[in-house]
XYZ file of N, CA, C and O in Angstrom:
628
model
N -50.180 -35.435 85.053
C -50.365 -35.350 83.661
C -50.384 -36.503 83.045
O -50.014 -37.371 83.830
N -50.890 -36.695 82.094
C -51.459 -38.219 81.277
C -50.299 -38.713 80.885
O -48.744 -38.326 80.588
N -50.296 -40.219 80.959
C -49.218 -41.082 80.822
C -48.592 -40.851 79.397
O -47.626 -40.531 79.251
N -49.623 -40.902 78.329
C -49.011 -40.502 76.707
C -48.267 -39.178 76.945
O -46.678 -39.058 76.134
N -48.514 -38.123 77.511
C -47.414 -36.856 77.519
C -46.368 -36.855 78.479
O -45.111 -36.801 77.756
N -46.344 -37.815 79.016
C -45.190 -37.935 80.307
C -44.115 -39.073 79.216
O -42.780 -38.592 79.196
N -44.789 -39.702 78.613
C -43.828 -40.516 77.686
C -43.025 -39.940 76.690
O -41.973 -40.125 76.394
N -43.924 -39.168 75.868
C -43.709 -38.355 75.046
C -42.394 -37.290 75.457
O -41.310 -37.150 74.771
N -42.277 -36.881 76.564
C -41.535 -35.990 77.339
C -39.999 -36.581 77.533
O -39.362 -36.095 77.263
N -40.481 -37.789 77.957
C -39.224 -38.645 78.183
C -38.348 -39.135 76.838
O -37.406 -38.887 76.542
N -38.900 -39.446 75.827
C -38.268 -39.851 74.604
C -37.888 -38.612 73.708
O -37.339 -38.922 73.057
N -38.602 -37.441 73.941
C -38.230 -36.359 73.174
C -36.582 -35.719 73.988
O -36.435 -35.063 73.167
N -36.245 -36.171 75.017
C -35.340 -35.444 75.274
C -33.883 -35.890 74.509
O -33.754 -37.111 74.232
N -33.132 -34.966 74.446
C -32.211 -34.794 73.349
C -31.145 -35.825 73.609
O -31.007 -36.909 73.955
N -29.943 -34.980 73.815
C -28.487 -35.489 74.133
C -28.365 -36.299 75.432
O -27.548 -36.972 75.863
N -29.238 -36.096 76.112
C -29.238 -36.581 77.803
C -30.435 -36.452 78.510
O -31.134 -35.680 78.549
N -30.119 -37.068 79.608
C -31.492 -36.788 80.796
C -31.499 -35.537 81.071
O -30.546 -34.666 81.934
N -32.593 -34.513 80.571
C -32.520 -33.189 81.074
C -33.426 -33.132 82.584
O -34.126 -34.414 82.834
N -33.629 -32.231 83.550
C -34.343 -32.425 84.696
C -35.518 -32.603 84.019
O -36.647 -33.350 84.854
N -36.154 -32.024 83.032
C -37.425 -32.215 82.808
C -37.944 -33.550 82.497
O -38.769 -34.101 82.819
N -36.879 -34.228 81.731
C -37.204 -35.706 81.583
C -37.322 -36.560 82.468
O -37.918 -37.577 82.925
N -36.296 -36.110 83.657
C -36.123 -36.981 84.626
C -37.370 -36.683 85.523
O -37.789 -37.837 86.231
N -38.108 -35.778 85.756
C -39.083 -35.316 86.512
C -40.338 -36.131 85.670
O -41.031 -36.735 86.495
N -40.321 -36.347 84.510
C -41.411 -37.136 83.757
C -41.433 -38.513 84.111
O -42.348 -39.283 84.329
N -39.829 -38.884 83.936
C -39.787 -40.288 84.150
C -40.263 -40.711 86.017
O -40.862 -41.735 86.246
N -39.815 -39.952 86.656
C -40.233 -40.140 88.077
C -41.738 -40.172 88.407
O -42.377 -40.957 88.951
N -42.414 -39.215 87.614
C -43.601 -39.216 87.867
C -44.639 -40.139 87.074
O -45.228 -40.780 87.451
N -43.712 -40.721 85.922
C -44.460 -41.744 85.173
C -44.269 -43.064 85.968
O -45.294 -43.892 85.922
N -43.207 -43.318 86.806
C -43.233 -44.613 87.755
C -43.742 -44.631 88.992
O -44.153 -45.317 89.530
N -44.478 -43.473 89.024
C -45.424 -43.095 90.456
C -46.806 -43.684 90.149
O -47.570 -43.049 89.262
N -47.279 -44.828 90.522
C -48.486 -45.478 89.912
C -49.778 -44.414 90.416
O -50.471 -44.447 90.227
N -49.488 -43.294 91.254
C -50.414 -42.517 92.024
C -50.837 -41.471 90.999
O -51.706 -41.217 91.146
N -49.922 -41.428 90.152
C -50.184 -40.425 88.767
C -51.213 -40.673 87.715
O -51.521 -40.568 86.664
N -51.554 -42.287 87.895
C -52.215 -42.417 86.812
C -53.480 -42.277 86.577
O -54.428 -42.276 87.515
N -53.879 -41.752 85.398
C -55.239 -41.466 85.300
C -56.213 -42.071 84.754
O -56.111 -43.292 83.955
N -57.084 -42.843 85.734
C -58.377 -43.641 85.404
C -59.016 -43.302 83.843
O -59.307 -44.254 83.790
N -59.099 -42.347 83.634
C -60.035 -42.024 82.763
C -59.452 -42.164 81.085
O -59.775 -42.003 80.181
N -58.059 -42.725 81.097
C -57.289 -42.346 79.914
C -57.775 -43.641 78.967
O -58.396 -44.834 79.475
N -58.140 -43.326 77.716
C -58.457 -44.339 77.044
C -57.463 -45.157 76.670
O -56.091 -45.035 76.276
N -57.549 -46.781 76.734
C -56.682 -47.780 76.300
C -56.051 -47.414 75.082
O -57.020 -47.079 74.147
N -54.872 -47.976 74.756
C -54.509 -47.946 73.191
C -54.206 -49.362 72.531
O -54.179 -50.424 73.422
N -54.598 -48.991 71.260
C -54.362 -50.474 70.700
C -52.948 -50.687 70.529
O -51.874 -50.100 70.914
N -52.648 -51.788 70.079
C -51.153 -52.421 70.144
C -50.255 -51.539 69.206
O -49.034 -51.338 69.570
N -50.690 -51.053 67.925
C -49.903 -50.054 67.558
C -49.877 -48.668 67.965
O -48.831 -48.293 67.761
N -50.821 -48.132 68.462
C -50.691 -46.981 69.433
C -49.702 -47.116 70.208
O -48.849 -46.226 70.440
N -49.737 -48.195 71.254
C -48.602 -48.344 72.264
C -47.204 -48.561 71.873
O -46.286 -48.143 72.669
N -47.391 -48.935 70.728
C -46.037 -49.308 69.953
C -45.494 -48.039 69.553
O -43.961 -47.912 69.898
N -45.859 -47.127 68.851
C -45.856 -46.014 68.509
C -45.345 -45.103 69.906
O -44.128 -44.331 69.765
N -46.152 -44.914 70.620
C -45.869 -44.076 71.980
C -44.602 -44.711 72.800
O -43.861 -43.827 73.043
N -44.223 -46.013 72.692
C -42.901 -46.239 73.331
C -41.919 -46.625 72.782
O -40.990 -46.991 73.136
N -42.075 -46.743 71.128
C -40.930 -46.727 70.380
C -40.487 -48.217 70.360
O -39.324 -48.567 70.026
N -41.607 -48.910 70.390
C -40.988 -50.746 70.059
C -41.966 -51.010 68.935
O -42.744 -50.313 68.506
N -41.438 -52.075 68.310
C -42.594 -52.539 67.260
C -43.985 -53.580 67.847
O -43.419 -53.593 69.380
N -44.713 -53.817 67.183
C -45.822 -54.542 67.459
C -45.415 -55.781 68.150
O -46.029 -56.498 68.913
N -44.496 -56.430 66.895
C -44.026 -57.620 67.250
C -43.390 -57.657 68.994
O -43.583 -58.664 69.600
N -42.481 -56.694 69.051
C -42.077 -56.517 70.485
C -43.142 -56.500 71.363
O -42.793 -57.320 72.665
N -44.035 -55.854 71.337
C -45.147 -55.925 72.687
C -45.770 -57.217 72.656
O -45.997 -57.740 73.635
N -45.885 -57.664 71.642
C -46.738 -59.114 71.632
C -45.733 -59.821 72.240
O -46.320 -61.132 73.166
N -44.431 -59.984 71.996
C -43.282 -61.169 72.361
C -43.187 -60.482 73.880
O -43.405 -61.773 74.945
N -43.456 -59.338 74.727
C -43.336 -59.243 75.823
C -44.360 -59.712 76.614
O -44.603 -60.221 77.745
N -45.768 -59.720 75.967
C -46.985 -60.168 76.387
C -47.258 -61.755 76.705
O -47.359 -62.123 77.664
N -46.048 -62.570 75.608
C -46.369 -63.968 75.576
C -45.169 -64.217 76.237
O -45.577 -65.523 77.306
N -44.278 -63.412 77.109
C -43.212 -63.932 77.928
C -43.788 -63.507 79.432
O -43.220 -63.558 80.285
N -44.920 -62.914 79.481
C -45.528 -62.391 80.673
C -45.205 -61.082 81.361
O -45.251 -60.881 82.415
N -44.469 -60.240 80.650
C -43.864 -58.839 81.267
C -45.245 -57.915 81.105
O -45.116 -57.003 81.749
N -46.243 -57.938 80.290
C -47.314 -56.905 80.337
C -48.598 -57.829 79.883
O -48.462 -59.071 78.969
N -49.607 -57.265 80.562
C -50.887 -58.437 80.380
C -51.524 -57.076 79.591
O -52.856 -56.861 80.783
N -52.067 -56.872 78.676
C -52.889 -55.800 78.330
C -54.268 -56.873 78.289
O -54.573 -57.423 77.658
N -55.399 -56.023 78.795
C -56.763 -56.362 78.356
C -57.137 -56.373 77.257
O -56.471 -56.171 76.134
N -58.427 -56.983 76.640
C -58.808 -57.055 75.534
C -60.186 -56.400 75.278
O -60.968 -56.420 76.272
N -60.498 -55.687 74.380
C -61.487 -54.569 74.311
C -62.485 -56.058 73.673
O -62.535 -56.995 73.734
N -64.057 -55.302 73.568
C -64.865 -56.245 73.370
C -64.583 -56.795 71.747
O -65.421 -57.949 71.420
N -63.581 -56.397 71.062
C -63.451 -56.934 69.540
C -62.452 -58.084 70.005
O -62.062 -58.670 68.883
N -61.720 -58.176 70.883
C -60.829 -59.000 71.078
C -59.282 -58.432 71.100
O -58.520 -59.204 71.139
N -59.072 -57.090 70.508
C -58.226 -56.535 70.172
C -57.416 -56.229 71.556
O -57.905 -55.572 72.706
N -56.022 -56.126 71.614
C -55.461 -55.711 72.928
C -55.495 -54.316 72.998
O -55.829 -53.248 72.277
N -55.847 -53.889 74.551
C -56.103 -52.499 74.950
C -54.838 -52.220 76.100
O -55.473 -52.621 76.740
N -54.028 -51.452 75.897
C -52.872 -50.851 76.462
C -53.711 -49.963 77.385
O -53.609 -48.800 76.867
N -53.398 -50.422 78.994
C -54.014 -49.122 79.972
C -52.912 -48.048 80.045
O -51.719 -48.445 79.676
N -53.245 -47.070 81.061
C -51.634 -45.986 81.425
C -51.055 -47.039 82.203
O -49.931 -46.796 81.954
N -51.419 -47.977 83.044
C -50.392 -48.709 83.637
C -49.730 -49.887 82.827
O -48.377 -49.994 83.088
N -50.109 -50.260 81.743
C -49.350 -51.407 80.727
C -48.257 -50.372 80.019
O -46.979 -50.604 80.282
N -48.679 -49.332 79.842
C -47.658 -48.338 79.056
C -46.870 -47.768 79.774
O -45.651 -47.799 79.588
N -47.020 -47.765 80.923
C -45.875 -47.345 82.189
C -44.800 -48.532 82.336
O -43.711 -48.131 82.426
N -45.337 -49.530 82.444
C -44.467 -51.013 82.474
C -43.852 -51.006 81.302
O -42.711 -51.331 81.189
N -44.197 -50.772 80.291
C -43.590 -50.889 78.928
C -42.542 -49.539 78.683
O -41.703 -50.346 78.441
N -42.793 -48.859 79.426
C -41.522 -47.942 79.533
C -40.318 -48.463 80.549
O -39.075 -48.259 80.086
N -40.677 -48.828 81.344
C -39.861 -49.586 82.400
C -39.025 -50.452 81.996
O -37.966 -50.787 81.770
N -39.698 -51.266 81.422
C -39.149 -52.562 80.479
C -38.486 -52.062 79.313
O -37.226 -52.491 79.298
N -38.407 -51.271 78.579
C -37.714 -50.630 77.309
C -36.554 -49.775 78.083
O -35.283 -50.259 77.697
N -36.674 -49.282 79.286
C -35.404 -48.465 79.493
C -34.387 -49.776 80.479
O -33.322 -49.966 80.313
N -34.911 -50.640 80.869
C -34.026 -51.877 81.573
C -33.516 -52.727 80.344
O -32.492 -52.953 80.758
N -34.236 -52.969 79.166
C -33.859 -53.695 78.255
C -32.728 -53.093 77.503
O -31.433 -53.558 77.284
N -32.689 -51.304 77.454
C -31.838 -50.565 77.045
C -30.649 -50.736 77.775
O -29.282 -50.340 77.019
N -30.823 -50.870 79.029
C -29.530 -50.837 79.959
C -28.695 -51.967 79.961
O -27.910 -52.253 80.867
N -29.507 -53.079 79.335
C -28.791 -54.338 79.392
C -29.359 -55.400 80.323
O -28.573 -56.500 80.309
N -30.624 -55.076 80.885
C -31.271 -56.163 81.737
C -31.422 -57.404 80.984
O -31.810 -57.237 80.003
N -31.054 -58.704 81.269
C -31.776 -59.806 80.641
C -33.246 -59.983 80.766
O -33.930 -59.389 81.814
N -33.730 -60.556 79.661
C -35.180 -61.130 79.947
C -35.713 -61.988 81.052
O -36.486 -61.893 81.782
N -34.385 -62.799 81.240
C -34.448 -63.667 82.575
C -34.979 -62.767 83.706
O -35.901 -62.976 84.580
N -33.885 -61.499 83.814
C -34.038 -60.779 85.079
C -35.215 -60.412 85.193
O -35.962 -59.952 86.306
N -35.962 -59.434 83.906
C -36.969 -59.055 83.835
C -38.189 -59.608 84.223
O -39.288 -59.366 84.800
N -38.103 -60.928 83.913
C -39.177 -61.855 84.061
C -39.296 -62.122 85.484
O -40.497 -61.780 86.009
N -38.419 -62.389 85.958
C -37.789 -62.701 87.733
C -38.672 -61.062 88.400
O -39.617 -61.514 89.195
N -38.096 -60.194 87.660
C -38.795 -58.998 88.494
C -40.341 -58.631 88.383
O -40.712 -58.283 89.324
N -40.909 -59.209 87.388
C -42.192 -58.603 86.997
C -42.924 -59.796 87.948
O -43.793 -59.296 88.483
N -42.238 -61.052 87.861
C -43.150 -62.154 88.663
C -42.993 -61.317 90.095
O -44.214 -61.788 91.058
N -41.861 -61.134 90.781
C -42.008 -60.510 91.858
C -42.823 -59.319 92.271
O -43.711 -59.232 93.134
N -43.034 -58.467 91.156
C -43.891 -57.345 91.256
C -45.364 -57.824 91.755
O -46.337 -57.116 92.465
N -45.601 -58.940 90.804
C -46.837 -59.282 90.572
C -47.257 -60.167 91.955
O -48.601 -60.293 92.416
N -46.396 -60.687 92.709
C -46.603 -61.292 94.039
C -46.892 -60.409 95.147
O -47.259 -60.439 96.160
N -46.696 -58.858 95.225
C -46.908 -57.685 96.006
C -45.863 -57.438 96.673
O -44.449 -57.767 96.561
N -46.012 -56.440 98.006
C -44.884 -55.806 98.407
C -43.896 -56.627 99.246
O -42.535 -56.347 99.901
N -44.242 -57.915 99.585
C -43.549 -58.669 100.819
C -42.035 -59.079 99.582
O -41.011 -59.581 100.247
N -42.190 -58.871 98.195
C -41.026 -59.179 97.691
C -40.203 -57.703 97.443
O -39.048 -57.882 96.530
N -40.419 -56.965 97.890
C -39.656 -55.895 97.568
C -38.487 -55.824 98.006
O -37.572 -55.577 97.359
N -37.918 -56.451 99.177
C -36.300 -57.009 99.188
C -35.581 -57.490 98.136
O -34.504 -57.156 97.832
N -35.958 -58.153 97.380
C -35.692 -58.881 96.462
C -35.729 -58.189 94.978
O -34.572 -57.996 94.572
N -36.737 -57.476 95.005
C -36.725 -56.619 93.621
C -35.782 -55.273 94.092
O -34.939 -55.170 92.946
N -35.448 -55.076 94.892
C -34.491 -53.770 95.509
C -33.315 -54.548 95.242
O -32.100 -54.223 94.676
N -32.680 -55.663 95.379
C -31.590 -56.593 94.800
C -31.395 -56.567 93.712
O -30.358 -56.541 93.104
N -32.443 -56.984 92.773
C -32.333 -56.930 91.431
C -31.876 -55.591 90.898
O -31.049 -55.600 89.796
N -32.748 -54.588 91.518
C -32.416 -53.137 91.077
C -30.950 -52.628 91.278
O -30.342 -51.916 90.602
N -30.564 -52.909 92.334
C -29.168 -52.681 93.087
C -28.033 -53.573 92.117
O -27.229 -52.951 91.663
N -28.371 -54.948 91.426
C -27.388 -55.691 90.634
C -27.241 -54.620 89.115
O -26.432 -54.453 89.004
N -28.687 -54.129 89.114
C -28.532 -53.760 87.485
C -27.995 -52.133 87.537
O -27.471 -51.671 86.962
N -27.789 -51.414 88.708
C -27.411 -50.281 88.806
C -26.016 -50.601 88.699
O -25.213 -49.658 88.203
N -25.593 -51.556 89.549
C -23.983 -51.830 89.223
C -23.810 -52.090 87.656
O -22.313 -51.683 87.439
N -24.301 -52.792 87.059
C -24.050 -53.334 85.695
C -24.021 -51.716 84.910
O -23.243 -51.650 83.995
N -25.078 -51.117 85.101
C -25.204 -49.687 84.569
C -23.823 -49.116 84.633
O -23.384 -48.311 83.573
N -23.524 -48.730 85.842
C -22.754 -47.953 86.324
C -21.133 -48.272 85.804
O -20.609 -47.655 84.760
N -21.053 -49.873 85.547
C -19.746 -50.380 84.565
C -19.776 -49.862 83.354
O -18.998 -49.687 82.452
N -21.258 -50.066 82.843
C -21.392 -49.913 81.234
C -20.956 -48.274 80.961
O -20.371 -47.983 80.030
N -21.625 -47.708 81.747
C -21.439 -46.111 81.845
C -19.970 -45.953 81.817
O -19.183 -44.987 80.678
N -18.820 -46.846 82.607
C -17.528 -46.385 82.602
C -16.837 -46.672 81.404
O -15.827 -46.350 80.877
N -17.484 -48.129 80.899
C -16.660 -48.452 79.861
C -17.242 -47.553 78.484
O -16.128 -47.273 77.657
N -18.328 -47.154 78.288
C -18.639 -46.233 77.099
C -17.924 -45.026 77.330
O -17.418 -44.343 76.251
N -17.497 -44.405 78.674
C -16.648 -43.294 78.935
C -15.110 -43.361 78.179
O -14.732 -42.462 77.374
N -14.736 -44.531 78.586
C -13.276 -44.892 78.068
C -13.488 -44.842 76.227
O -12.392 -44.524 75.635
N -14.711 -45.565 75.998
C -14.550 -45.523 74.481
C -14.875 -44.347 73.891
O -14.395 -43.920 72.540
N -15.777 -43.359 74.509
C -15.673 -41.808 73.994
C -14.328 -41.406 74.017
O -13.831 -40.802 73.126
N -13.493 -41.559 75.017
C -12.336 -40.871 75.170
C -11.286 -41.410 74.099
O -10.740 -40.548 73.652
N -11.359 -42.815 73.817
C -10.509 -43.178 72.658
C -11.095 -42.662 71.212
O -9.888 -42.216 70.233
N -12.162 -42.536 71.024
C -13.041 -42.042 69.763
C -12.399 -40.839 69.628
O -11.950 -40.209 68.795
N -12.517 -39.856 70.547
C -12.198 -38.431 70.771
C -10.742 -37.990 70.678
O -10.276 -37.446 69.843
N -9.720 -38.894 71.130
C -8.634 -39.017 70.657
C -8.058 -39.417 69.401
O -7.390 -38.545 68.873
N -8.566 -40.353 68.813
C -8.523 -40.497 67.465
C -8.759 -39.623 66.524
O -8.280 -39.121 65.472
N -10.088 -39.004 66.722
C -10.303 -37.433 66.115
C -9.330 -36.862 66.074
O -8.894 -36.161 64.981
N -8.731 -36.347 67.193
C -7.874 -35.226 67.271
C -6.667 -35.459 66.694
O -5.992 -34.856 65.933
N -6.516 -37.113 66.623
C -5.145 -37.422 66.040
C -5.399 -37.366 64.299
O -4.300 -36.737 63.831
N -6.655 -37.971 64.113
C -6.500 -37.429 62.623
C -6.521 -36.142 62.074
O -6.265 -35.809 61.030
N -7.139 -35.546 62.861
C -7.205 -33.779 62.678
C -6.083 -33.202 62.181
O -5.709 -32.261 61.676
N -4.982 -33.663 63.157
C -3.631 -33.305 63.020
C -2.879 -34.057 61.943
O -1.917 -33.241 61.455
N -3.115 -35.216 61.877
C -2.399 -36.134 60.878
C -3.536 -36.559 59.608
O -3.735 -38.010 60.352
N -3.954 -36.069 58.822
C -4.944 -36.925 57.947
C -4.361 -37.962 57.124
O -5.038 -38.804 56.644
N -3.219 -37.916 57.113
C -2.447 -39.420 56.466
C -2.610 -40.526 57.147
O -2.573 -41.417 56.595
N -2.882 -40.382 58.380
C -3.086 -41.664 59.355
C -4.418 -42.352 59.039
O -5.285 -42.169 59.140
């Protein structure tokens, strides 16, 4: 499936990750599914597709997280691989991964397969942070729902 369609399927997921969105995400992260014939996207098109601002895309480029090619007019041309990296970056930032960790991770990716053990360690650490965040949000939701029930029973509170 085309990168653009996969990204739209993931971002269209409503209240939570559906199996369809998760399948699309897995396919999106598999470099073997990248379509070589896909037309590159401008910075505005790429930003719209992944739900970021053009400013953020330029910042990510400045920080070395993504390196889009330039077309013959000198404008950024985001390939399917660039778009897939942007989806990864977006999900990691949303999960609270720091820019320092992201830069380290991308640097390791670009150094090749011998860095996989260190990349795995970074992802395991991030997994722990995400699980903790999910637990904390679960407790926050419980408190919120409790207060709503209290207010439903006692509107004067």
